[in-house]
CSV table of C-alpha atoms and ligand atoms in Angstrom, one decimal:
chain,number,residue,atom,x,y,z
J,1,MET,CA,117.2,208.4,237.0
J,2,SER,CA,114.4,210.6,237.8
J,3,SER,CA,114.7,213.6,240.0
J,4,PRO,CA,111.5,215.2,241.2
J,5,SER,CA,111.5,218.9,241.6
J,6,ILE,CA,108.7,221.3,242.3
J,7,LEU,CA,108.2,224.5,240.5
J,8,SER,CA,108.5,227.3,242.9
J,9,PRO,CA,105.1,228.4,244.3
J,10,PRO,CA,103.8,231.6,242.7
J,11,SER,CA,103.5,234.8,244.3
J,12,THR,CA,99.9,235.6,245.2
J,13,ASN,CA,97.6,235.0,242.3
J,14,SER,CA,100.3,234.2,239.8
J,15,MET,CA,102.3,231.2,238.9
J,16,ALA,CA,104.5,229.8,236.2
J,17,MET,CA,102.1,228.7,233.6
J,18,THR,CA,103.3,225.6,231.7
J,19,SER,CA,102.3,224.9,228.2
J,20,PHE,CA,103.1,221.5,226.8
J,21,PHE,CA,102.8,219.0,224.1
J,22,LEU,CA,101.6,215.5,224.9
J,23,HIS,CA,103.4,212.5,223.5
J,24,SER,CA,101.9,209.7,225.5
J,25,PRO,CA,98.3,209.0,226.5
J,26,LYS,CA,99.5,208.2,230.1
J,27,THR,CA,101.6,210.5,232.2
J,28,HIS,CA,104.5,211.5,230.1
J,29,MET,CA,104.5,214.8,228.3
J,30,VAL,CA,107.1,216.6,226.2
J,31,ILE,CA,107.2,220.0,227.9
J,32,SER,CA,108.0,223.2,226.2
J,33,LEU,CA,108.1,225.2,229.4
J,34,GLN,CA,106.8,228.6,228.6
J,35,GLU,CA,107.0,231.0,231.5
J,36,ALA,CA,103.9,233.1,231.5
J,37,LYS,CA,102.6,234.7,234.6
J,38,THR,CA,98.9,233.8,235.0
J,39,SER,CA,96.3,234.2,237.6
J,40,PHE,CA,94.4,231.1,236.6
J,41,SER,CA,95.6,228.5,238.9
J,42,SER,CA,96.9,227.7,242.3
J,43,THR,CA,97.9,224.3,241.1
J,44,PHE,CA,101.5,223.5,241.5
J,45,LEU,CA,103.3,221.2,239.1
J,46,SER,CA,105.5,218.5,240.3
J,47,LEU,CA,108.0,217.5,237.6
J,48,SER,CA,110.2,214.5,237.4
J,49,VAL,CA,112.6,214.2,234.6
J,50,ASN,CA,112.9,210.9,232.8
J,51,ARG,CA,114.9,209.8,229.9
J,52,LYS,CA,112.8,207.6,227.7
J,53,GLN,CA,113.6,206.4,224.2
J,54,GLY,CA,116.2,209.1,224.0
J,55,ARG,CA,113.6,211.8,224.5
J,56,ARG,CA,113.5,214.1,227.4
J,57,SER,CA,110.1,213.8,229.0
J,58,LEU,CA,108.6,215.2,232.1
J,59,GLN,CA,106.1,213.6,234.3
J,60,VAL,CA,103.6,216.1,235.4
J,61,ARG,CA,101.2,215.7,238.3
J,62,SER,CA,99.4,218.3,240.1
J,63,VAL,CA,99.7,218.5,243.8
J,64,ALA,CA,97.6,220.6,246.1
J,65,ALA,CA,98.9,223.8,247.4
J,66,PRO,CA,100.0,223.2,251.0
J,67,SER,CA,97.6,225.7,252.6
J,68,GLU,CA,94.6,225.1,250.4
J,69,ALA,CA,91.3,225.8,252.1
J,70,ILE,CA,88.1,224.0,251.4
J,71,THR,CA,87.3,224.6,247.8
J,72,GLU,CA,84.1,224.7,245.7
J,73,PHE,CA,85.3,221.5,244.1
J,74,ASP,CA,85.2,219.9,247.6
J,75,ASP,CA,81.5,220.6,247.6
J,76,MET,CA,81.1,219.0,244.1
J,77,VAL,CA,83.0,216.0,245.1
J,78,SER,CA,81.6,215.4,248.5
J,79,GLY,CA,79.1,212.6,249.2
J,80,THR,CA,78.4,209.4,247.4
J,81,LYS,CA,74.8,210.2,246.4
J,82,ARG,CA,74.6,210.4,242.7
J,83,LYS,CA,75.0,213.9,241.2
J,84,TYR,CA,74.5,215.0,237.6
J,85,TYR,CA,76.5,217.8,235.9
J,86,MET,CA,75.2,219.1,232.6
J,87,LEU,CA,77.6,221.2,230.6
J,88,GLY,CA,76.1,223.4,227.9
J,89,GLY,CA,76.7,226.4,225.8
J,90,LYS,CA,77.4,227.7,222.4
J,91,GLY,CA,79.1,225.4,219.8
J,92,GLY,CA,82.8,225.2,220.0
J,93,VAL,CA,83.4,227.0,223.3
J,94,GLY,CA,84.9,224.0,225.0
J,95,LYS,CA,82.0,222.1,226.5
J,96,THR,CA,83.5,218.8,225.7
J,97,SER,CA,86.9,219.7,227.1
J,98,CYS,CA,85.4,221.0,230.3
J,99,ALA,CA,83.0,218.0,230.6
J,100,ALA,CA,85.7,215.5,230.0
J,101,SER,CA,88.1,217.3,232.4
J,102,LEU,CA,85.4,217.3,235.1
J,103,ALA,CA,84.8,213.6,234.6
J,104,VAL,CA,88.5,212.9,234.9
J,105,LYS,CA,88.7,214.9,238.1
J,106,PHE,CA,85.7,213.1,239.6
J,107,ALA,CA,87.3,209.8,238.8
J,108,ASN,CA,90.6,210.8,240.2
J,109,ASN,CA,88.8,211.8,243.4
J,110,GLY,CA,87.3,208.3,243.9
J,111,HIS,CA,84.0,208.6,242.1
J,112,PRO,CA,83.1,206.0,239.6
J,113,THR,CA,82.0,208.4,236.8
J,114,LEU,CA,80.1,208.3,233.6
J,115,VAL,CA,80.5,210.9,231.0
J,116,VAL,CA,77.8,211.0,228.4
J,117,SER,CA,77.6,212.8,225.1
J,118,THR,CA,74.3,213.6,223.5
J,119,ASP,CA,75.7,216.0,221.0
J,120,PRO,CA,75.2,214.6,217.5
J,121,ALA,CA,78.7,215.8,216.7
J,122,HIS,CA,80.4,213.7,219.3
J,123,SER,CA,83.9,214.8,220.3
J,124,LEU,CA,84.4,212.8,223.5
J,125,SER,CA,86.6,210.3,221.6
J,126,ASP,CA,88.7,213.2,220.2
J,127,SER,CA,88.9,214.8,223.6
J,128,PHE,CA,90.1,211.7,225.4
J,129,ALA,CA,92.1,210.6,222.3
J,130,GLN,CA,90.5,207.1,222.7
J,131,ASP,CA,87.8,205.4,220.7
J,132,LEU,CA,84.7,205.7,222.7
J,133,ALA,CA,82.1,205.4,219.9
J,134,GLY,CA,79.5,202.7,219.6
J,135,GLY,CA,76.7,203.8,221.8
J,136,THR,CA,77.7,201.5,224.7
J,137,LEU,CA,79.7,202.0,227.9
J,138,VAL,CA,83.4,202.2,227.1
J,139,ALA,CA,86.1,202.4,229.8
J,140,VAL,CA,88.4,205.4,229.6
J,141,GLU,CA,92.0,204.5,230.4
J,142,GLY,CA,94.0,206.6,232.7
J,143,PRO,CA,92.1,207.9,235.8
J,144,ASN,CA,92.4,206.3,239.2
J,145,SER,CA,88.8,205.3,239.6
J,146,PRO,CA,86.5,203.8,236.9
J,147,LEU,CA,85.6,206.3,234.2
J,148,TYR,CA,83.3,205.3,231.5
J,149,ALA,CA,82.1,207.1,228.4
J,150,LEU,CA,78.8,206.8,226.5
J,151,GLU,CA,78.3,208.4,223.2
J,152,ILE,CA,74.6,208.3,222.3
J,153,ASN,CA,74.0,208.6,218.6
J,154,PRO,CA,70.7,210.5,218.4
J,155,GLU,CA,70.3,209.6,214.7
J,156,LYS,CA,70.5,205.9,215.6
J,157,ALA,CA,68.2,206.3,218.6
J,158,ARG,CA,65.6,208.0,216.4
J,159,GLU,CA,65.9,205.2,213.8
J,160,GLU,CA,65.3,202.6,216.5
J,161,PHE,CA,62.4,204.5,217.8
J,162,ARG,CA,61.0,205.0,214.4
J,163,SER,CA,61.3,201.4,213.2
J,164,ALA,CA,59.8,200.1,216.4
J,165,ASN,CA,57.0,202.5,215.9
J,166,GLN,CA,56.4,201.4,212.3
J,167,LYS,CA,56.4,197.8,213.3
J,168,ASN,CA,53.9,198.2,216.1
J,169,GLY,CA,51.7,201.1,215.2
J,170,GLY,CA,52.0,204.1,213.0
J,171,SER,CA,51.8,203.0,209.4
J,172,GLY,CA,50.9,199.5,210.5
J,173,VAL,CA,47.7,200.7,212.0
J,174,LYS,CA,47.2,202.9,209.0
J,175,ASP,CA,47.5,200.0,206.5
J,176,PHE,CA,45.2,197.9,208.7
J,177,MET,CA,42.5,200.5,208.9
J,178,ASP,CA,42.9,201.3,205.2
J,179,GLY,CA,42.4,197.6,204.4
J,180,MET,CA,39.3,197.6,206.4
J,181,GLY,CA,38.0,200.6,204.4
J,182,LEU,CA,37.9,202.9,207.4
J,183,GLY,CA,39.0,205.8,205.3
J,184,MET,CA,37.7,208.4,207.7
J,185,ILE,CA,39.8,207.3,210.6
J,186,VAL,CA,42.8,206.9,208.2
J,187,GLU,CA,42.4,210.6,207.3
J,188,GLN,CA,42.3,211.5,211.0
J,189,LEU,CA,45.4,209.4,211.5
J,190,GLY,CA,47.0,211.5,208.8
J,191,GLU,CA,46.0,214.6,210.7
J,192,LEU,CA,48.0,213.3,213.6
J,193,LYS,CA,51.1,213.8,211.5
J,194,LEU,CA,52.7,210.9,213.3
J,195,GLY,CA,54.8,209.9,210.2
J,196,GLU,CA,55.7,213.5,209.8
J,197,LEU,CA,56.7,213.8,213.4
J,198,LEU,CA,59.2,211.0,213.0
J,199,ASP,CA,60.3,211.7,209.5
J,200,THR,CA,61.0,215.4,210.1
J,201,PRO,CA,61.2,215.5,213.8
J,202,PRO,CA,60.8,218.9,215.5
J,203,PRO,CA,64.2,220.4,216.6
J,204,GLY,CA,65.2,218.9,219.9
J,205,LEU,CA,63.5,215.5,219.4
J,206,ASP,CA,66.7,213.8,218.6
J,207,GLU,CA,68.3,215.1,221.7
J,208,ALA,CA,65.2,214.2,223.7
J,209,ILE,CA,65.3,210.6,222.4
J,210,ALA,CA,69.0,210.4,223.1
J,211,ILE,CA,68.6,211.6,226.7
J,212,SER,CA,65.6,209.4,227.0
J,213,LYS,CA,67.9,206.5,226.0
J,214,VAL,CA,70.4,207.6,228.7
J,215,MET,CA,67.6,207.6,231.3
J,216,GLN,CA,66.6,204.1,230.1
J,217,PHE,CA,70.3,203.0,230.6
J,218,LEU,CA,70.4,204.6,234.0
J,219,GLU,CA,67.4,202.6,235.2
J,220,GLN,CA,69.5,199.4,234.7
J,221,GLU,CA,71.4,197.9,237.6
J,222,GLN,CA,74.8,198.0,236.1
J,223,TYR,CA,74.7,201.8,236.2
J,224,ASN,CA,74.0,202.0,239.9
J,225,ALA,CA,77.7,202.2,240.7
J,226,PHE,CA,78.2,205.6,239.0
J,227,THR,CA,78.1,208.4,241.6
J,228,ARG,CA,78.9,211.2,239.2
J,229,ILE,CA,77.4,211.6,235.8
J,230,VAL,CA,78.6,214.4,233.5
J,231,PHE,CA,76.7,215.3,230.4
J,232,ASP,CA,78.3,216.9,227.4
J,233,THR,CA,75.2,218.4,225.9
J,234,ALA,CA,74.4,219.6,222.4
J,235,PRO,CA,74.7,223.3,221.7
J,236,THR,CA,72.4,225.8,223.4
J,237,GLY,CA,69.3,225.7,221.2
J,238,HIS,CA,68.8,221.9,221.5
J,239,THR,CA,69.1,222.0,225.3
J,240,LEU,CA,66.4,224.7,225.5
J,241,ARG,CA,64.1,222.9,223.1
J,242,LEU,CA,64.6,219.7,225.0
J,243,LEU,CA,63.3,221.4,228.1
J,244,SER,CA,60.1,222.5,226.4
J,245,LEU,CA,59.6,219.2,224.6
J,246,PRO,CA,57.3,217.6,227.2
J,247,ASP,CA,54.8,220.4,226.5
J,248,PHE,CA,55.1,219.8,222.8
J,249,LEU,CA,54.6,216.1,223.3
J,250,ASP,CA,51.7,216.8,225.6
J,251,ALA,CA,49.9,218.5,222.8
J,252,SER,CA,50.6,215.8,220.3
J,253,ILE,CA,49.9,213.0,222.6
J,254,GLY,CA,46.6,214.4,223.8
J,255,LYS,CA,45.4,214.3,220.1
J,256,ILE,CA,46.9,210.8,219.6
J,257,LEU,CA,45.3,209.4,222.7
J,258,LYS,CA,41.9,210.6,221.6
J,259,LEU,CA,42.3,208.9,218.3
J,260,LYS,CA,43.6,205.8,219.8
J,261,GLN,CA,40.3,205.5,221.7
J,262,LYS,CA,38.4,205.8,218.4
J,263,ILE,CA,40.6,203.3,216.7
J,264,ALA,CA,40.3,200.9,219.7
J,265,SER,CA,36.5,200.9,219.5
J,266,ALA,CA,36.6,200.6,215.7
J,267,THR,CA,39.0,197.7,215.8
J,268,SER,CA,37.1,195.9,218.6
J,269,ALA,CA,34.0,196.2,216.5
J,270,ILE,CA,35.9,194.7,213.5
J,271,LYS,CA,37.4,192.0,215.8
J,272,SER,CA,33.9,191.0,217.0
J,273,VAL,CA,32.8,190.6,213.4
J,274,PHE,CA,35.8,188.9,211.9
J,275,GLY,CA,37.3,187.4,215.0
J,276,GLN,CA,40.8,188.9,214.2
J,277,GLU,CA,43.5,189.4,216.8
J,278,GLN,CA,44.5,193.0,217.1
J,279,THR,CA,47.6,193.5,219.2
J,280,GLN,CA,48.9,196.9,218.5
J,281,ASP,CA,51.3,198.4,220.9
J,282,ASP,CA,51.0,201.5,218.9
J,283,ALA,CA,52.8,204.7,218.4
J,284,ALA,CA,50.8,206.5,221.0
J,285,ASP,CA,52.2,204.2,223.7
J,286,LYS,CA,55.7,204.7,222.5
J,287,LEU,CA,55.3,208.4,222.5
J,288,LYS,CA,53.6,208.3,225.9
J,289,ARG,CA,56.6,206.5,227.3
J,290,LEU,CA,59.0,209.0,225.6
J,291,ARG,CA,57.0,211.8,227.2
J,292,GLU,CA,57.2,210.2,230.6
J,293,ARG,CA,60.9,209.9,230.3
J,294,MET,CA,61.1,213.5,229.1
J,295,ILE,CA,59.2,214.6,232.2
J,296,LYS,CA,61.7,212.6,234.3
J,297,VAL,CA,64.6,214.4,232.4
J,298,ARG,CA,62.9,217.8,233.0
J,299,GLU,CA,62.5,217.0,236.7
J,300,LEU,CA,66.1,215.9,236.9
J,301,PHE,CA,67.3,219.1,235.3
J,302,ARG,CA,65.4,221.0,237.9
J,303,ASP,CA,66.5,219.0,241.0
J,304,THR,CA,68.8,221.4,242.9
J,305,ASP,CA,70.0,218.6,245.2
J,306,SER,CA,71.4,216.3,242.6
J,307,THR,CA,71.8,218.4,239.4
J,308,GLU,CA,73.8,221.4,238.3
J,309,PHE,CA,73.8,222.9,234.9
J,310,VAL,CA,77.2,224.6,234.2
J,311,ILE,CA,77.3,227.2,231.4
J,312,VAL,CA,80.5,227.2,229.3
J,313,THR,CA,81.3,230.3,227.3
J,314,ILE,CA,84.2,232.2,225.8
J,315,PRO,CA,85.0,235.9,226.2
J,316,THR,CA,83.3,237.3,223.1
J,317,VAL,CA,80.3,239.5,222.9
J,318,MET,CA,78.4,236.9,220.9
J,319,ALA,CA,79.1,234.0,223.2
J,320,VAL,CA,78.3,236.1,226.3
J,321,SER,CA,75.0,237.3,224.8
J,322,GLU,CA,74.0,233.7,224.0
J,323,SER,CA,75.0,232.6,227.5
J,324,SER,CA,72.9,235.3,229.0
J,325,ARG,CA,69.9,234.1,227.0
J,326,LEU,CA,70.6,230.5,228.0
J,327,ARG,CA,70.8,231.5,231.7
J,328,ALA,CA,67.5,233.4,231.4
J,329,SER,CA,65.8,230.4,229.7
J,330,LEU,CA,67.2,228.0,232.3
J,331,LYS,CA,66.0,230.3,235.1
J,332,LYS,CA,62.5,230.3,233.5
J,333,GLU,CA,62.6,226.5,233.5
J,334,ASN,CA,63.9,226.4,237.1
J,335,VAL,CA,67.1,224.7,236.1
J,336,PRO,CA,69.8,225.3,238.8
J,337,VAL,CA,72.9,227.1,237.5
J,338,LYS,CA,75.8,228.3,239.8
J,339,ARG,CA,78.9,228.4,237.7
J,340,LEU,CA,79.9,230.0,234.5
J,341,VAL,CA,83.1,228.8,232.9
J,342,VAL,CA,84.8,231.4,230.7
J,343,ASN,CA,87.1,229.4,228.6
J,344,GLN,CA,90.0,230.4,226.4
J,345,VAL,CA,90.9,233.6,228.2
J,346,LEU,CA,94.3,234.9,227.0
J,347,PRO,CA,96.9,234.5,229.7
J,348,PRO,CA,98.4,237.7,231.0
J,349,SER,CA,101.5,238.8,229.1
J,350,SER,CA,103.8,241.7,229.3
J,351,SER,CA,104.7,241.5,225.6
J,352,ASP,CA,101.6,241.4,223.5
J,353,CYS,CA,101.8,241.5,219.8
J,354,LYS,CA,99.3,243.8,218.0
J,355,PHE,CA,96.9,241.0,217.4
J,356,CYS,CA,97.0,239.8,221.0
J,357,ALA,CA,96.6,243.3,222.3
J,358,MET,CA,93.4,243.7,220.2
J,359,LYS,CA,92.2,240.3,221.3
J,360,ARG,CA,92.8,241.1,224.9
J,361,LYS,CA,90.9,244.3,224.6
J,362,ASP,CA,87.9,242.4,223.2
J,363,GLN,CA,88.1,239.8,225.9
J,364,THR,CA,88.3,242.4,228.6
J,365,ARG,CA,85.1,244.0,227.2
J,366,ALA,CA,83.3,240.6,227.1
J,367,LEU,CA,84.4,239.9,230.7
J,368,ASP,CA,83.1,243.3,231.8
J,369,MET,CA,79.9,242.5,230.0
J,370,ILE,CA,79.6,239.3,232.1
J,371,ARG,CA,80.1,241.3,235.3
J,372,SER,CA,77.3,243.7,234.5
J,373,ASP,CA,74.9,241.2,232.9
J,374,PRO,CA,71.8,240.7,235.1
J,375,GLU,CA,71.7,237.0,234.2
J,376,LEU,CA,75.3,236.2,234.5
J,377,SER,CA,76.8,238.5,237.1
J,378,GLY,CA,75.3,236.4,240.0
J,379,LEU,CA,77.1,233.2,238.8
J,380,ARG,CA,80.5,232.2,240.0
J,381,MET,CA,82.8,233.0,237.1
J,382,ILE,CA,85.6,230.5,236.5
J,383,GLN,CA,88.2,231.6,234.0
J,384,ALA,CA,90.2,229.0,232.1
J,385,PRO,CA,93.2,230.1,230.0
J,386,LEU,CA,93.6,229.6,226.3
J,387,VAL,CA,96.5,227.2,226.1
J,388,ASP,CA,98.7,226.9,223.0
J,389,VAL,CA,98.0,223.2,222.3
J,390,GLU,CA,94.9,221.2,221.8
J,391,ILE,CA,93.6,219.7,225.0
J,392,ARG,CA,93.6,216.0,224.2
J,393,GLY,CA,94.1,212.9,226.3
J,394,VAL,CA,93.7,212.2,230.0
J,395,PRO,CA,96.8,214.1,231.3
J,396,ALA,CA,95.9,217.2,229.4
J,397,LEU,CA,92.3,217.0,230.6
J,398,GLN,CA,93.6,216.5,234.2
J,399,PHE,CA,95.7,219.7,233.7
J,400,LEU,CA,92.7,221.6,232.5
J,401,GLY,CA,90.5,220.1,235.2
J,402,ASP,CA,92.9,221.3,237.9
J,403,ILE,CA,92.6,224.8,236.6
J,404,VAL,CA,88.8,224.9,236.1
J,405,TRP,CA,87.4,222.7,238.8
J,406,ARG,CA,88.8,224.1,242.1
E,1,ATP,N1,91.3,226.5,227.0
E,1,ATP,C1,91.5,226.0,225.8
E,1,ATP,N2,92.7,226.4,225.2
E,1,ATP,C2,93.0,225.9,224.0
E,1,ATP,N3,92.2,225.1,223.3
E,1,ATP,C3,91.0,224.8,223.8
E,1,ATP,C4,90.6,225.2,225.1
E,1,ATP,N4,89.4,224.7,225.3
E,1,ATP,C5,89.0,224.0,224.3
E,1,ATP,N5,90.0,224.0,223.3
E,1,ATP,C6,90.0,223.4,222.0
E,1,ATP,O1,88.9,223.9,221.3
E,1,ATP,C7,88.3,223.0,220.4
E,1,ATP,C8,86.8,222.9,220.7
E,1,ATP,O2,86.7,222.4,222.0
E,1,ATP,P1,85.5,221.4,222.5
E,1,ATP,O3,85.3,220.3,221.5
E,1,ATP,O4,85.7,221.1,223.9
E,1,ATP,O5,84.3,222.4,222.3
E,1,ATP,P2,82.7,222.1,222.3
E,1,ATP,O6,82.1,223.3,222.9
E,1,ATP,O7,82.4,220.9,222.9
E,1,ATP,O8,82.5,222.0,220.7
E,1,ATP,P3,81.1,221.5,220.0
E,1,ATP,O9,80.0,222.4,220.3
E,1,ATP,O10,81.5,221.5,218.5
E,1,ATP,O11,80.9,220.1,220.5
E,1,ATP,C9,89.1,221.7,220.7
E,1,ATP,O12,90.1,221.6,219.7
E,1,ATP,C10,89.7,221.9,222.1
E,1,ATP,O13,91.0,221.2,222.2
């Protein structure tokens, strides 16, 4: 029924590149074999032909090249101590696809893995072609070891934070003080701009609260099992602002704490007169906890032993320039970066159309720019080909992962 065959190994640095269309979430794919010599992968494809529902389908699994030496991925996969991989870059370059493909590869290599999205425009569900929404752990079907996804909704996280804050402090304190005729302190509270902070949060606060939420989750026992955690982060700007957020919160919280002391002494004076109970776990405490978590996040981002930030880009001048700025900022923040994934590189072809030839010229220029960029040239460049179908579902992510993560 099924007859396995192996595509002949490529001559050095080139192989038969396979483009395909998925028709099942598991292992079966309808293949339109398109011979294109590429230098992207040393992965070999083992094909077994099945006849299923009258359709010709091919089972694709990647097998290691026989003489494969120790690879960089071996380094990423070795050890059971928990490691974090944060993937970031400009919008639309393929962060989610790369993050999801890395998560699948970790899981297929025996690591219970968690893939987290803190990007407000979640695309993990689209990428895995499974519904992973809901803000809780959801099992991803397909990989050999447990793979779970968590899509944090920053809007919702902020709402939770805000309503807790309103209940326990913030305007509660304000109303209380107002009622007591302590106008002066109310004015000072106004100056704190607490309400404003939460109504029109500074850029990056959403992401900060989302990541803080992840940190909160990770402190729970049920998360101990995960040995690899992959973050699909929000586009560049948010990530950078996130890193500087503890400083921002420092400034606000300093002010808040000072006022909190004033309020505490005023309310205890009131209490002693009226005998009222005043149990305000106020906004300052909430923000203080958020700040503590942010500091933890910042430390985590900087921990070379457990964390790596992978920049994902595409070969265009704009994306490369942004990646260079990202790398410079990450360096300033001491965030370890080793790899640069250049996604959507045109596969080599001997018969380019005019459009493709122009595109290729542009890409070559952008790739040269990377090689001579002071921020990017020191990184290990990984090129991933532009494939002619959308990368969706576990088998496709596995395919991409075997090209990118080697
Ligand atoms: N190498 C590739 N070849 C072809 N299509 C690709 C490739 N990489 C990603 N794509 C496609 O590009 C689109 C954007 O990819 P993806 O969602 O991974 O990007 P992103 O950087 O996470 O985007 P966003 O910033 O909007 O979250 C998707 O449709 C994905 O399937």
